[in-house]
Coordinates of C-alpha atoms in Angstrom, one line a residue:
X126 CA 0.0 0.0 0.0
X127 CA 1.3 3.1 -0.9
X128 CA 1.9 5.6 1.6
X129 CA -0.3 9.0 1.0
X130 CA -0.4 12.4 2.3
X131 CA -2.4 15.2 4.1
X132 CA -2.7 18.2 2.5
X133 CA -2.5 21.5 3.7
X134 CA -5.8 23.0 5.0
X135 CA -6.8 26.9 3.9
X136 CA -9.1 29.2 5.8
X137 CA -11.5 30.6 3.5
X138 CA -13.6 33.3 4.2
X139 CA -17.5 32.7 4.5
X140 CA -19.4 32.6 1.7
X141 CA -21.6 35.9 1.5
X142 CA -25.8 35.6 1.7
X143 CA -26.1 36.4 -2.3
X144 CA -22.9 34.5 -4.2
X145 CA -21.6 36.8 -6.8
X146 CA -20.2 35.6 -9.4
X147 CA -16.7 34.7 -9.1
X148 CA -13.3 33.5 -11.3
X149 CA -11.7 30.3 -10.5
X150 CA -8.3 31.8 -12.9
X151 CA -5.1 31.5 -10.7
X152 CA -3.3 34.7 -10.6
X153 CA 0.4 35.8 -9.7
X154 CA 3.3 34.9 -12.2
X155 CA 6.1 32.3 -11.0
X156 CA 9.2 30.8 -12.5
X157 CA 9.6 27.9 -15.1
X158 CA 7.9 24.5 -13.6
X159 CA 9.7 21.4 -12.2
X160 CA 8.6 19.4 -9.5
X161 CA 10.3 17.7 -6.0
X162 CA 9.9 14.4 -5.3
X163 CA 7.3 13.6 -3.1
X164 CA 4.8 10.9 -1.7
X165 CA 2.3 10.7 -4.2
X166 CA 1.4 10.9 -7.7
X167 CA -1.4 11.8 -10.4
X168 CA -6.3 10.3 -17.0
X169 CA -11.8 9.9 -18.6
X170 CA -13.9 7.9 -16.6
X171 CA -15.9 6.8 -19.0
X172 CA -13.2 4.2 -20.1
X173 CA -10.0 3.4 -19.3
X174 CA -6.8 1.5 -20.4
X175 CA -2.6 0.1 -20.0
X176 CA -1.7 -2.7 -17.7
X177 CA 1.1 -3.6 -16.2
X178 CA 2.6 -7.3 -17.4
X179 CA 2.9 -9.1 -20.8
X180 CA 1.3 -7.3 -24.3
X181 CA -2.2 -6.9 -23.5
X182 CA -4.4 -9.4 -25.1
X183 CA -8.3 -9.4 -25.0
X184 CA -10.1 -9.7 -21.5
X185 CA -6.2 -9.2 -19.9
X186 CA -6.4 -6.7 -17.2
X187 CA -3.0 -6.1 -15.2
X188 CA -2.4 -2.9 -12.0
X189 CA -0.4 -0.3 -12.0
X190 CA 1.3 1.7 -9.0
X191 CA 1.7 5.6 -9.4
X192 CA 5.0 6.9 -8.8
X193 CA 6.8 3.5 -8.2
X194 CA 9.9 2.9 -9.7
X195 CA 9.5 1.9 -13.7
X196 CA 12.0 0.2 -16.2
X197 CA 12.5 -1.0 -19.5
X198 CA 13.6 -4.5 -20.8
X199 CA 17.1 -4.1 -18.9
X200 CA 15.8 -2.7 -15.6
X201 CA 17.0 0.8 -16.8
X202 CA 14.7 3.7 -15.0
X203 CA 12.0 4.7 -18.2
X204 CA 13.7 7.9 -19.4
X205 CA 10.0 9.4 -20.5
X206 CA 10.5 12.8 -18.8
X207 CA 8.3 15.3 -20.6
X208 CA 6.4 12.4 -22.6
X209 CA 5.9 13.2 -25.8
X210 CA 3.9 10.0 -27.4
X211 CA 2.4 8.8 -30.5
X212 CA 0.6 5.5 -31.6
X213 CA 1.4 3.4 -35.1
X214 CA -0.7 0.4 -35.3
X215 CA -1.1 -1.7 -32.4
X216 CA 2.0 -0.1 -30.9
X217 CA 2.5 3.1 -28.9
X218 CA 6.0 5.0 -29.1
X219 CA 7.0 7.1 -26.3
X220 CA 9.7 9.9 -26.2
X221 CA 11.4 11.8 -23.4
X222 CA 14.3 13.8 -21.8
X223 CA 17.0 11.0 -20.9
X224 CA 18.0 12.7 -17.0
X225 CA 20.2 9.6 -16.7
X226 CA 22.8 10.3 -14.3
X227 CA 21.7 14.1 -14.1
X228 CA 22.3 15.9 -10.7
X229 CA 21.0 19.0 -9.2
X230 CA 21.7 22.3 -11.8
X231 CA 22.5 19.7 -14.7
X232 CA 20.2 19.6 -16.9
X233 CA 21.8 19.6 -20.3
X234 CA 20.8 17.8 -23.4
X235 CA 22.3 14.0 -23.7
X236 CA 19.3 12.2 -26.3
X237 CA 16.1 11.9 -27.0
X238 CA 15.5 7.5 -26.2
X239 CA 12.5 6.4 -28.2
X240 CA 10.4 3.4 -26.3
X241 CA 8.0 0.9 -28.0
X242 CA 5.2 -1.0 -26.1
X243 CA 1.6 -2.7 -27.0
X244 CA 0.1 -2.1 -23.3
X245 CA 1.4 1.4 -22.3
X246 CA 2.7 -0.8 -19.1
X247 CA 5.7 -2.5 -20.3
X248 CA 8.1 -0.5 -22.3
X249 CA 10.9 -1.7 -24.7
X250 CA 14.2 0.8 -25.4
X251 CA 14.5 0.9 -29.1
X252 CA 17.5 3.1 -29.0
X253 CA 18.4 7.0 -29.6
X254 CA 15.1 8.7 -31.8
X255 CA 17.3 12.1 -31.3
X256 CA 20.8 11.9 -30.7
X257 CA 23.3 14.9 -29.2
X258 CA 25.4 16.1 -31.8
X259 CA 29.4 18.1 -31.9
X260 CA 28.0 21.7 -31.9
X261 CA 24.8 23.1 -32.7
X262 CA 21.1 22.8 -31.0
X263 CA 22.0 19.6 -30.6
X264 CA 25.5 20.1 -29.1
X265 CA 26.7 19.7 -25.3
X266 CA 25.6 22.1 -22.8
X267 CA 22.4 22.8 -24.6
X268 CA 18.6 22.5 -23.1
X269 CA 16.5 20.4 -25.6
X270 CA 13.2 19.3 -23.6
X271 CA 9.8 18.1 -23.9
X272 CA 10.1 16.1 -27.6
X273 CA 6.8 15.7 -28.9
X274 CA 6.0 13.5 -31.9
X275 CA 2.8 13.4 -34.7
X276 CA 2.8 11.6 -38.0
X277 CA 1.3 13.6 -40.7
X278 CA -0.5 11.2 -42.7
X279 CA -0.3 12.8 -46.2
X280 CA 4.1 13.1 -46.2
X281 CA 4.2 9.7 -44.3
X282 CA 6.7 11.7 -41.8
X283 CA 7.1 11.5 -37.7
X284 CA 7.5 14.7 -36.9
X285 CA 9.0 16.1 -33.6
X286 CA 9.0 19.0 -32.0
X287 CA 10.9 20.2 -28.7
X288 CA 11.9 22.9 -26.9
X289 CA 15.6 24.5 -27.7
X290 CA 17.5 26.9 -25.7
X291 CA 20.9 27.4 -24.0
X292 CA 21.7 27.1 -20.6
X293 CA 20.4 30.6 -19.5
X294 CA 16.8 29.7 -21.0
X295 CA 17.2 33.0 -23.3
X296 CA 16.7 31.8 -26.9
X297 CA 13.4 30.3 -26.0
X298 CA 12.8 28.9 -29.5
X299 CA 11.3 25.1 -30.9
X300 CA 13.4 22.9 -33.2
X301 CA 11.9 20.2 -35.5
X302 CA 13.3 16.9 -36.9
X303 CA 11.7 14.3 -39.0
X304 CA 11.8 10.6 -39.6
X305 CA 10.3 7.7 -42.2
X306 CA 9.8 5.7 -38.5
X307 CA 8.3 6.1 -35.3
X308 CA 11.8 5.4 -33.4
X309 CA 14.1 7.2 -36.4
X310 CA 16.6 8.6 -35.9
X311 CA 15.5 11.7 -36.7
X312 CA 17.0 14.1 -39.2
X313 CA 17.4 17.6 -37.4
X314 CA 15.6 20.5 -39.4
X315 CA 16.6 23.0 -37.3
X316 CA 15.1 25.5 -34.7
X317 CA 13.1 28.9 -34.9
X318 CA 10.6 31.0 -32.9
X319 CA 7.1 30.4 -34.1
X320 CA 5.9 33.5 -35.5
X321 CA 8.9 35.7 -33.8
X322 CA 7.5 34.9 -30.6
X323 CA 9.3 33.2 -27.3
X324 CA 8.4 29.6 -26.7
X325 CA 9.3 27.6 -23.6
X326 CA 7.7 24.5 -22.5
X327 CA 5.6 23.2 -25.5
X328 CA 3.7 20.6 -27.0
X329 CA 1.8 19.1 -30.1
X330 CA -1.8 18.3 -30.4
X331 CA -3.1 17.0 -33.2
X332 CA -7.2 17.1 -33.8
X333 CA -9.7 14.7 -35.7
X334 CA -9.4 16.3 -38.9
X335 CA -5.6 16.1 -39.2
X336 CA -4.6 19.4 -38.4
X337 CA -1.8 19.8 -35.9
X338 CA -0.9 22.4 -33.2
X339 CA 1.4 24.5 -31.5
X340 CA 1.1 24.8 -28.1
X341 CA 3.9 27.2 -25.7
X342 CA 4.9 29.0 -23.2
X343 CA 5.6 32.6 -24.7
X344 CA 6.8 33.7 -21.2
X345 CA 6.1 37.8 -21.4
X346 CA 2.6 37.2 -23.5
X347 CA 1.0 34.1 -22.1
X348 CA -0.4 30.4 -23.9
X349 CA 0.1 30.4 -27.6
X350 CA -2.2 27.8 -30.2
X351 CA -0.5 28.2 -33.1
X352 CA -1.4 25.9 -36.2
X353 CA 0.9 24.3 -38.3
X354 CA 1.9 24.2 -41.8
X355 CA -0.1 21.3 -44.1
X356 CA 4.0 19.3 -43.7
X357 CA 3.6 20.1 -40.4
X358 CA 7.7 21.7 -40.2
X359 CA 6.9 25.5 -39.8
X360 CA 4.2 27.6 -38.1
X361 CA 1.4 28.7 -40.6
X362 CA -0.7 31.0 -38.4
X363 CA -1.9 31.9 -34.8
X364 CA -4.8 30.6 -33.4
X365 CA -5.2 32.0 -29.7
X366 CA -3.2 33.6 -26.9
X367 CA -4.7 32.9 -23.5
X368 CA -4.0 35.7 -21.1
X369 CA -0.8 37.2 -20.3
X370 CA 0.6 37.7 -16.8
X371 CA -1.0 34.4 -15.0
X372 CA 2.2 32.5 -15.2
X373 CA 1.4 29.2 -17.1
X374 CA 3.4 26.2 -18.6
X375 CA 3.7 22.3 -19.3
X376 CA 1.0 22.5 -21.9
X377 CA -1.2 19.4 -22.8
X378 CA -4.6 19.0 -24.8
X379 CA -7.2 16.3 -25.5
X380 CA -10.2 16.7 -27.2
X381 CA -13.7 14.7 -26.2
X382 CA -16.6 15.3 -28.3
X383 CA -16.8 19.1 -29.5
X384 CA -14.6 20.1 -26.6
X385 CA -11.0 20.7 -26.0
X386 CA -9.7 20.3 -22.7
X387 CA -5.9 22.3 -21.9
X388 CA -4.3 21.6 -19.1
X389 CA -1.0 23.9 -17.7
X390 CA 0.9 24.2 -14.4
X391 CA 2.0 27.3 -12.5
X392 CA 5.2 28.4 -12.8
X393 CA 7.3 27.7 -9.5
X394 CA 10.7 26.6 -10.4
X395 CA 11.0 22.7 -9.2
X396 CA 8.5 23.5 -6.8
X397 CA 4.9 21.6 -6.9
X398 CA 1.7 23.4 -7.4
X399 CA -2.2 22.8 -8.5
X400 CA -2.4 22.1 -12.0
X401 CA -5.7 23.7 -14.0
X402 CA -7.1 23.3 -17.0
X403 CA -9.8 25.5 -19.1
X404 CA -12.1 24.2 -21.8
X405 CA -13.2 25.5 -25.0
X406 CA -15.3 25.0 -28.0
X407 CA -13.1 25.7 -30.6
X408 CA -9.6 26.2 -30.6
X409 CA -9.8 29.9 -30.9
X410 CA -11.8 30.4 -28.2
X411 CA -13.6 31.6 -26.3
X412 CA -11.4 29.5 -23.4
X413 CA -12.8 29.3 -19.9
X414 CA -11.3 30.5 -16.7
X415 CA -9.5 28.1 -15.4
X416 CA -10.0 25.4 -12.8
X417 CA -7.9 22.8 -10.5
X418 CA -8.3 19.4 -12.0
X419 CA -7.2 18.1 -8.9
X420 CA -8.0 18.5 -4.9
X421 CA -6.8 21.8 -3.9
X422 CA -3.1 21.7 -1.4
X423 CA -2.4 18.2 -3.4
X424 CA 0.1 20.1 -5.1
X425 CA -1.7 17.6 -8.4
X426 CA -0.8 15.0 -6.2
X427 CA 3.2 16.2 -6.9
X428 CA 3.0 16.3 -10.1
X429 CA 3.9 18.4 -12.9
X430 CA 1.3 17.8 -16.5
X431 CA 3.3 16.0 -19.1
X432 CA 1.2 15.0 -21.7
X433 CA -2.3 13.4 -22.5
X434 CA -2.8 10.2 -23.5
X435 CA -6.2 8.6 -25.1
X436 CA -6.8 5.3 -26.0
X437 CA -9.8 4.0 -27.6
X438 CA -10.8 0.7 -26.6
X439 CA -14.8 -1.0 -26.9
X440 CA -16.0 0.8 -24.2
X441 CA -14.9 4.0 -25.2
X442 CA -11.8 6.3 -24.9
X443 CA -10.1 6.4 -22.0
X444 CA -7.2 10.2 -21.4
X445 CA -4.4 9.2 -19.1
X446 CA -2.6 12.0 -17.2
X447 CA 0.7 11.8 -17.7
X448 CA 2.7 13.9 -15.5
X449 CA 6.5 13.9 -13.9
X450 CA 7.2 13.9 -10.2
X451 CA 10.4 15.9 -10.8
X452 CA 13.8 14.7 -8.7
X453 CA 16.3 17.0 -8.8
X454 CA 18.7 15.0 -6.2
X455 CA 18.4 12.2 -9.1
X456 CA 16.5 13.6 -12.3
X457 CA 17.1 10.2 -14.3
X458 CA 15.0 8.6 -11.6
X459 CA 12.1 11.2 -11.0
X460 CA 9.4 9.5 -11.1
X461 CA 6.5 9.2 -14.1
X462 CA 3.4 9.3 -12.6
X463 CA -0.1 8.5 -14.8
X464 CA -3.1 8.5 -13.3
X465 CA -6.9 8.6 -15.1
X466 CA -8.7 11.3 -16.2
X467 CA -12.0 11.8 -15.8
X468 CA -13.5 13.8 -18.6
X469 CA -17.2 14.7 -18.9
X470 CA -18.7 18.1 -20.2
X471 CA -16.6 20.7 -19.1
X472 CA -15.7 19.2 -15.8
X473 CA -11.5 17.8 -15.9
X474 CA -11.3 15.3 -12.6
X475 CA -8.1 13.6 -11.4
X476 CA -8.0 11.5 -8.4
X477 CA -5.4 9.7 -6.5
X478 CA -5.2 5.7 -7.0
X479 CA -2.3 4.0 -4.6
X480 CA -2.8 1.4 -7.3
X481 CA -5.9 0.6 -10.0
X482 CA -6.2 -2.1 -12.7
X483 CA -7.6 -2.3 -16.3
X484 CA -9.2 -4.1 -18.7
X485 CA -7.7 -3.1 -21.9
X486 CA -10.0 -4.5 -23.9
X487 CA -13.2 -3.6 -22.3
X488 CA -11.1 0.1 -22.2
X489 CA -12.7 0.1 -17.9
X490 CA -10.4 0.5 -14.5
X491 CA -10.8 0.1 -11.2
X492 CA -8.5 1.7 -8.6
X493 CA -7.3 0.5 -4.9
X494 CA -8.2 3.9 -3.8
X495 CA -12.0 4.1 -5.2
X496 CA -14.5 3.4 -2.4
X497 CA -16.4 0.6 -4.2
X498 CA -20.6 0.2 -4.2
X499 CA -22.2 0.3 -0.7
X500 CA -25.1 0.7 0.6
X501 CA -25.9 2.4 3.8
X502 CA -23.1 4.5 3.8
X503 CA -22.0 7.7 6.1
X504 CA -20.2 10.6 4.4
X505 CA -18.8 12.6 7.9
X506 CA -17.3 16.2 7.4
X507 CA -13.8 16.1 8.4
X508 CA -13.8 19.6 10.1
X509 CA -17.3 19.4 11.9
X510 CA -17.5 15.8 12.5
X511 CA -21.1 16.0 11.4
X512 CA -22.5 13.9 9.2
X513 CA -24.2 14.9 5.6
X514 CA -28.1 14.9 5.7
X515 CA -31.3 15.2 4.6
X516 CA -33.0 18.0 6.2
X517 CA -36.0 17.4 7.9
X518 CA -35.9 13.7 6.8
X519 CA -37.4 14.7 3.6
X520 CA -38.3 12.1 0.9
X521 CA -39.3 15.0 -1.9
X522 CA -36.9 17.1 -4.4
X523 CA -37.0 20.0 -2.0
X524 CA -35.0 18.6 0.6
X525 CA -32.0 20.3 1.2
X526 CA -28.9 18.8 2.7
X527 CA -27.5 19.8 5.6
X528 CA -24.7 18.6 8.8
X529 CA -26.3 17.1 11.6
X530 CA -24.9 14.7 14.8
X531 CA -24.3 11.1 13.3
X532 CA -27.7 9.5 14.6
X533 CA -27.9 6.5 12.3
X534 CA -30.9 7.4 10.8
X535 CA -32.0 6.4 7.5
X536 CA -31.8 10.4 5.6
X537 CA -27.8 10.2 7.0
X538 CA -27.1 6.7 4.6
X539 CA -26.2 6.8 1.2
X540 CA -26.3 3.9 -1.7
X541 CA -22.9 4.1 -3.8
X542 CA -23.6 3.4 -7.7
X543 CA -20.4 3.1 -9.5
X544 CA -21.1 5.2 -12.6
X545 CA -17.6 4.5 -14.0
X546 CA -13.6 4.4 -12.5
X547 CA -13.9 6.5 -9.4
X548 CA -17.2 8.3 -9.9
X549 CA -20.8 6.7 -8.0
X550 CA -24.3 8.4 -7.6
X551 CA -24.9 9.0 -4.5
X552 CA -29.1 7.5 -3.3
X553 CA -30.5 8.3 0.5
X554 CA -31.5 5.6 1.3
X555 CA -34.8 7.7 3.5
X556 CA -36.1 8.7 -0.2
X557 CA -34.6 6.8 -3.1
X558 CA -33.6 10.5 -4.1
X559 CA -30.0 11.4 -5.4
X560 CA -27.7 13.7 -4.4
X561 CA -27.2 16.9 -6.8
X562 CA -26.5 20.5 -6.9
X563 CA -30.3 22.7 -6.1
X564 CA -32.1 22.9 -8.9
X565 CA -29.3 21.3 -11.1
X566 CA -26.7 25.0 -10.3
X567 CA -23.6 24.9 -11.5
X568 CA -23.3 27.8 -9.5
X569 CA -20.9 27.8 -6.6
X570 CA -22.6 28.2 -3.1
X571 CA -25.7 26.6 -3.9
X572 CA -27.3 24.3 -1.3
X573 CA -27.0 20.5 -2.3
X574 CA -30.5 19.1 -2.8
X575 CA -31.8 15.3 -3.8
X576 CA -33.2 14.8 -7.2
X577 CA -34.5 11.8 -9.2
X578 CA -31.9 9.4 -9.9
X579 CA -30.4 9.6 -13.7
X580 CA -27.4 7.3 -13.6
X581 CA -26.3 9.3 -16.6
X582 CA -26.4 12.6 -15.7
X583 CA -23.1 14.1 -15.0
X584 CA -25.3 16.5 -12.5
X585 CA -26.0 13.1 -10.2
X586 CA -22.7 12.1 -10.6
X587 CA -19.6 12.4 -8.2
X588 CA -16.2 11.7 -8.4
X589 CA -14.1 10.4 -5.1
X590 CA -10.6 12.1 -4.8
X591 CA -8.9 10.6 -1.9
X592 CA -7.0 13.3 -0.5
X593 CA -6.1 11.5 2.8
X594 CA -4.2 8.3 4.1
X595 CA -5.9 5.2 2.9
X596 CA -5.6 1.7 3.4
X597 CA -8.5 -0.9 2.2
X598 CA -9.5 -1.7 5.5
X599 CA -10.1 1.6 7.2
X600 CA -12.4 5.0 6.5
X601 CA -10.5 7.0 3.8
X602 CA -11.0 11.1 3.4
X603 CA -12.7 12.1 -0.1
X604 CA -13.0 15.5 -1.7
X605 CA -16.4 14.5 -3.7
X606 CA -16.6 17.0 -6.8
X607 CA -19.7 16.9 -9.0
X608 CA -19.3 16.3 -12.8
X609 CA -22.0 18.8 -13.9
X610 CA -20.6 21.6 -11.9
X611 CA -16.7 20.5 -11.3
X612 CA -17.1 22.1 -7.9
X613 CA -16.5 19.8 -4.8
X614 CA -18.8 19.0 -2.1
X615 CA -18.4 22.1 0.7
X616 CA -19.7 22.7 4.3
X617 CA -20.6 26.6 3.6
X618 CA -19.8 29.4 5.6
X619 CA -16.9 26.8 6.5
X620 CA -19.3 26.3 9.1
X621 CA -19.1 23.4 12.3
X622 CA -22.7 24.1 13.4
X623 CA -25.3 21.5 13.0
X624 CA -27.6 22.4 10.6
X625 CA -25.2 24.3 8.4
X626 CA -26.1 23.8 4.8
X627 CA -24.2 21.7 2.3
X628 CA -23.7 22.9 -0.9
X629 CA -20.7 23.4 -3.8
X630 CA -17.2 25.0 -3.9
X631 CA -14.5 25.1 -6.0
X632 CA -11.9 22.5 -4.6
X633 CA -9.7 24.9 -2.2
X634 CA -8.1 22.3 0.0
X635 CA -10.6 23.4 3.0
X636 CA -10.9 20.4 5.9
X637 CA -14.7 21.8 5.3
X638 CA -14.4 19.7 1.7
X639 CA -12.9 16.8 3.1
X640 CA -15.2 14.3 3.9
X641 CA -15.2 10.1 5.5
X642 CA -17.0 7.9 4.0
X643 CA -17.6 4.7 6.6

C-alpha cells in the first residue's frame, strides 16, 4: 500500500448571503515549472486503459502503482520525462528527456531514447530517436526538452518538436526533426521562434481532422495555439493567446466530443503546485477561466502535467494523465506518474489511486483507492465531524442537505452506484432520491438538494478524490466533486454548526471539503 499524504488545509472566508459571481483563474506569475519528489502521484472515466505485465491481449487486465519505480527490458529507470507520445498500429512509441545520471543544476541535453510498447505498461528501449550532436542545437551544454512527436498522414513523416534553448533559457525557441519511422533517428531541421514569438515549455496536439498544433509558453505574452503548416515543419498561423501575466506552462490538450480540454501548471521553479485546466469549443476560443483538475493543497498529487494520452478501446476512450514527479537529487529517476482522467462536459477530474487495474480490452479501470458500491453509507465532514443529511428527513426534491450529529438514521445513509472508474451516484437511502447541486446550479454556493436518480447525468454524478491516508480496510478522506458543476462537495460558511447547509465549492483544500466515507 502506498503511503499518502495530508494536505494543507486553507481558511477561507465565509461565503456571503447572495454569491456573486466569481473566477476560478489563478493569478500571480512564477518561475519555469519542475517538480520535488514527493509521496504521491497523479487520466476519462468513461473508459480506461494500459496494464502492467505481458502485451495486453483481450479480457487481460494487469495494476499499476503511481510513482513507483518503472523500467524497460534491462531494468534501466524509463527515461520518459516530458512524454511526448504517438501511436502506429497496435504499438504506442513514447519519447522523453534521458535525466540519466543528471544531478542538481544539470540539466543539459544528452538524447532523445524512443520506447516501444503494445500495453502502455511494459516499455521496450529501441534506442536514440534524437541523438546529441558536436556543436549546434544539438550540441553539449544545450537545453533540448519536452520532444513531442505526430505523424502527418499525407508526407508519411514523424514529426517532432521540442523545446531548444541554451543554458540561461534566453533563446526560447522550438526545433523540428523528422523521420520515415516512429523510433528514427530523426533528421534535425533546425530551430526557430514560431511566429517571432518566445516559446518555452511546448507541445503538439493533433485534432480529428488532421490538423496539428502549437502549443507554448511565450513567457512575457502568455499560452500560444499556433497551427501548423499542411507538412507540419513550420508555423502557418496563430490561433489563440490565452492571457498574459497568470504565469502558465507544461501544456497538454485532449479533445472529447466538440470540446478541447488544456491543461497547464503554474510556474514555481522545481517547486509543486495545482495544475488547472480551461475548456473551449473551438480552438480559438472563447477559453474558460480556469480550474484545479485536482484537490486543492495536493500540489496535483506532486505532479507536474506532461502530456495526455487517449486510447480508444470498446467501451470507449479512456485520457491518461501523464505527468512527472520531478527529482532534482536524481532527475534520471524522477518519477513518471499516470493516473486517469476523468473527462465529462466541461468538468476535468483527477483522483489519487495508490494502485488501480484495467481491462484493456473492455477500455474500464478500477483503482485500490476508489470506495467501491455500498449501501448504507456515512459521508462525515472532516472539520465538523457532522454527518451529511437530509434535512427534515425529507423524501421530496425540496430537501435540502445539511450537517447534523451522526444518529444512524435512515436520511444520513447513502447507496454508492459506481457510474464508472472513481465516480458513483450517491441515493438516501430515506427517499430513493440522489444527491445533486439545487435545482441542477452549476453555480458555486448553492445548497445540495436530492433529485431523481439519472445514472447518466453528470449532474448526479460524483467523483471520489482521496485526498487523505488510505488503506482498504479503514475509512478514507474524499474530496467529492460533481461532474456537472466540477465544484466539490463544501460545508458553507466553512461552518461546524449543526444544521449548516451543504452545498458546492470550487476545490480549495478546506478540511470543510474533506469528507469520511464509513
Amino acid at each position: 500500500m502506498s503511503t499518502y499524504f495530508n494536505r494543507p488545509r486553507a481558511h477561507r472566508r465565509a461565503v456571503p448571503e447572495v454569491i456573486p459571481a466569481r473566477s476560478t483563474a489563478p493569478v500571480g506569475q512564477r518561475r519555469r515549472g519542475r517538480w520535488v519528489p514527493a509521496l504521491l502521484a497523479l487520466v476519462t472515466v468513461f473508459a480506461g486503459l494500459f496494464w502492467a505485465g505481458e502485451p495486453a491481449q483481450a479480457g487481460t487486465s494487469a495494476a499499476f502503482t503511481p510513482g513507483a519505480a518503472w523500467t524497460d527490458q534491462n531494468g534501466h529507470p524509463l527515461q520518459m520525462h516530458g512524454l511526448g507520445i504517438v501511436k502506429a498500429g497496435g504499438t504506442w512509441y513514447a519519447y522523453g528527456e534521458d535525466k540519466t545520471g543528471e544531478a542538481s543544476g544539470d540539466t543539459s541535453f544528452q538524447d532523445i531514447p524512443c520506447y516501444s510498447s503494445t500495453n502502455l505498461s511494459t516499455w521496450t528501449y529501441q534506442g536514440v530517436a534524437l541523438a546529441r550532436q558536436a556543436a549546434g542545437d544539438l550540441g553539449p551544454n544545450r537545453i533540448v526538452e519536452r520532444p513531442k512527436v505526430v505523424h502527418n498522414a499525407v508526407t508519411g513523416k514523424y514529426v517532432m518538436y521540442m523545446h531548444i534553448d541554451n543554458t540561461d533559457y534566453t533563446e526560447r525557441k522550438v526545433g523540428v526533426a523528422v523521420s520515415s519511422t516512429p523510433c528514427g533517428p530523426y533528421t534535425y531541421q533546425g530551430s526557430f521562434n514560431p511566429l517571432g514569438f518566445q516559446s518555452l515549455d511546448m507541445n503538439l496536439f493533433q485534432d480529428t481532422d488532421g490538423s496539428a498544433y502549437l502549443l507554448s509558453d511565450d513567457r512575457p505574452d502568455g499560452t500560444r495555439i499556433d497551427r501548423l503548416s499542411a507538412d507540419y515543419l513550420s508555423v502557418a498561423g496563430a490561433v489563440a493567446l490565452l492571457p498574459a501575466g497568470i504565469g502558465y506552462e507544461s501544456p497538454a490538450m485532449a479533445k472529447a466530443g466538440s470540446t478541447y480540454y488544456l491543461l497547464l501548471s503554474h510556474q514555481s521553479g522545481w517547486g509543486t503546485n495545482d495544475n488547472v485546466y480551461a475548456t473551449a469549443a473551438s480552438l480559438s476560443g472563447t477559453w474558460s477561466a480556469f480550474k484545479n483538475f485536482a484537490p486543492a493543497g495536493t500540489n496535483t498529487y506532486n505532479t507536474q502535467t506532461a502530456n495526455i494520452i487517449p486510447v480508444t478501446g470498446s467501451a470507449g476512450t479512456t485520457y491518461i494523465y501523464a505527468g512527472d514527479r520531478w527529482d532534482t537529487a536524481n532527475l534520471g529517476t524522477s518519477p513518471l506518474v499516470w493516473l486517469p482522467l476523468t473527462i465529462s462536459g466541461t468538468t476535468v477530474n483527477v483522483g489519487w489511486q495508490n494502485s488501480w487495474t484495467l481491462d484493456v480490452a473492455a477500455g474500464t479501470w478500477s483503482g485500490t483507492s476508489n470506495p467501491g458500491a455500498a449501501a448504507g453509507s456515512y459521508l462525515t465532514n472532516r472539520q465538523s465531524s457532522l454527518a451529511m443529511d437530509v434535512s427534515g428527513a425529507s423524501k421530496d426534491t425540496s430537501g435540502r442537505i445539511i450537517q447534523w450529529t451522526d444518529h444512524h438514521g435512515l436520511n444520513q445513509q447513502w447507496t454508492l452506484t459506481r457510474v464508472a472508474g472513481n465516480v458513483y451516484t450517491l441515493r438516501n437511502v430515506n427517499s430513493g432520491l440522489c444527491l445533486a447541486p439545487s435545482n441542477d446550479s452549476i453555480a458555486a454556493g448553492v445548497q445540495l438538494g436530492q433529485s431523481t436518480c439519472d445514472i447518466a447525468d453528470p449532474g448526479r454524478q460524483w467523483a471520489f478524490d482521496a485526498v487523505g491516508p488510505y488503506t482498504a480496510a479503514a475509512d478514507a478522506d474524499y474530496e467529492l466533486v460533481n461532474l456537472g458543476s466540477g465544484q466539490a462537495i463544501d460545508v458553507l460558511n466553512n461552518s461546524t454548526a449543526i444544521g449548516a447547509a451543504v452545498g458546492q465549492w470550487p476545490t480549495d483544500g478546506g478540511a470543510n471539503q474533506d469528507w469520511v466515507l464509513s
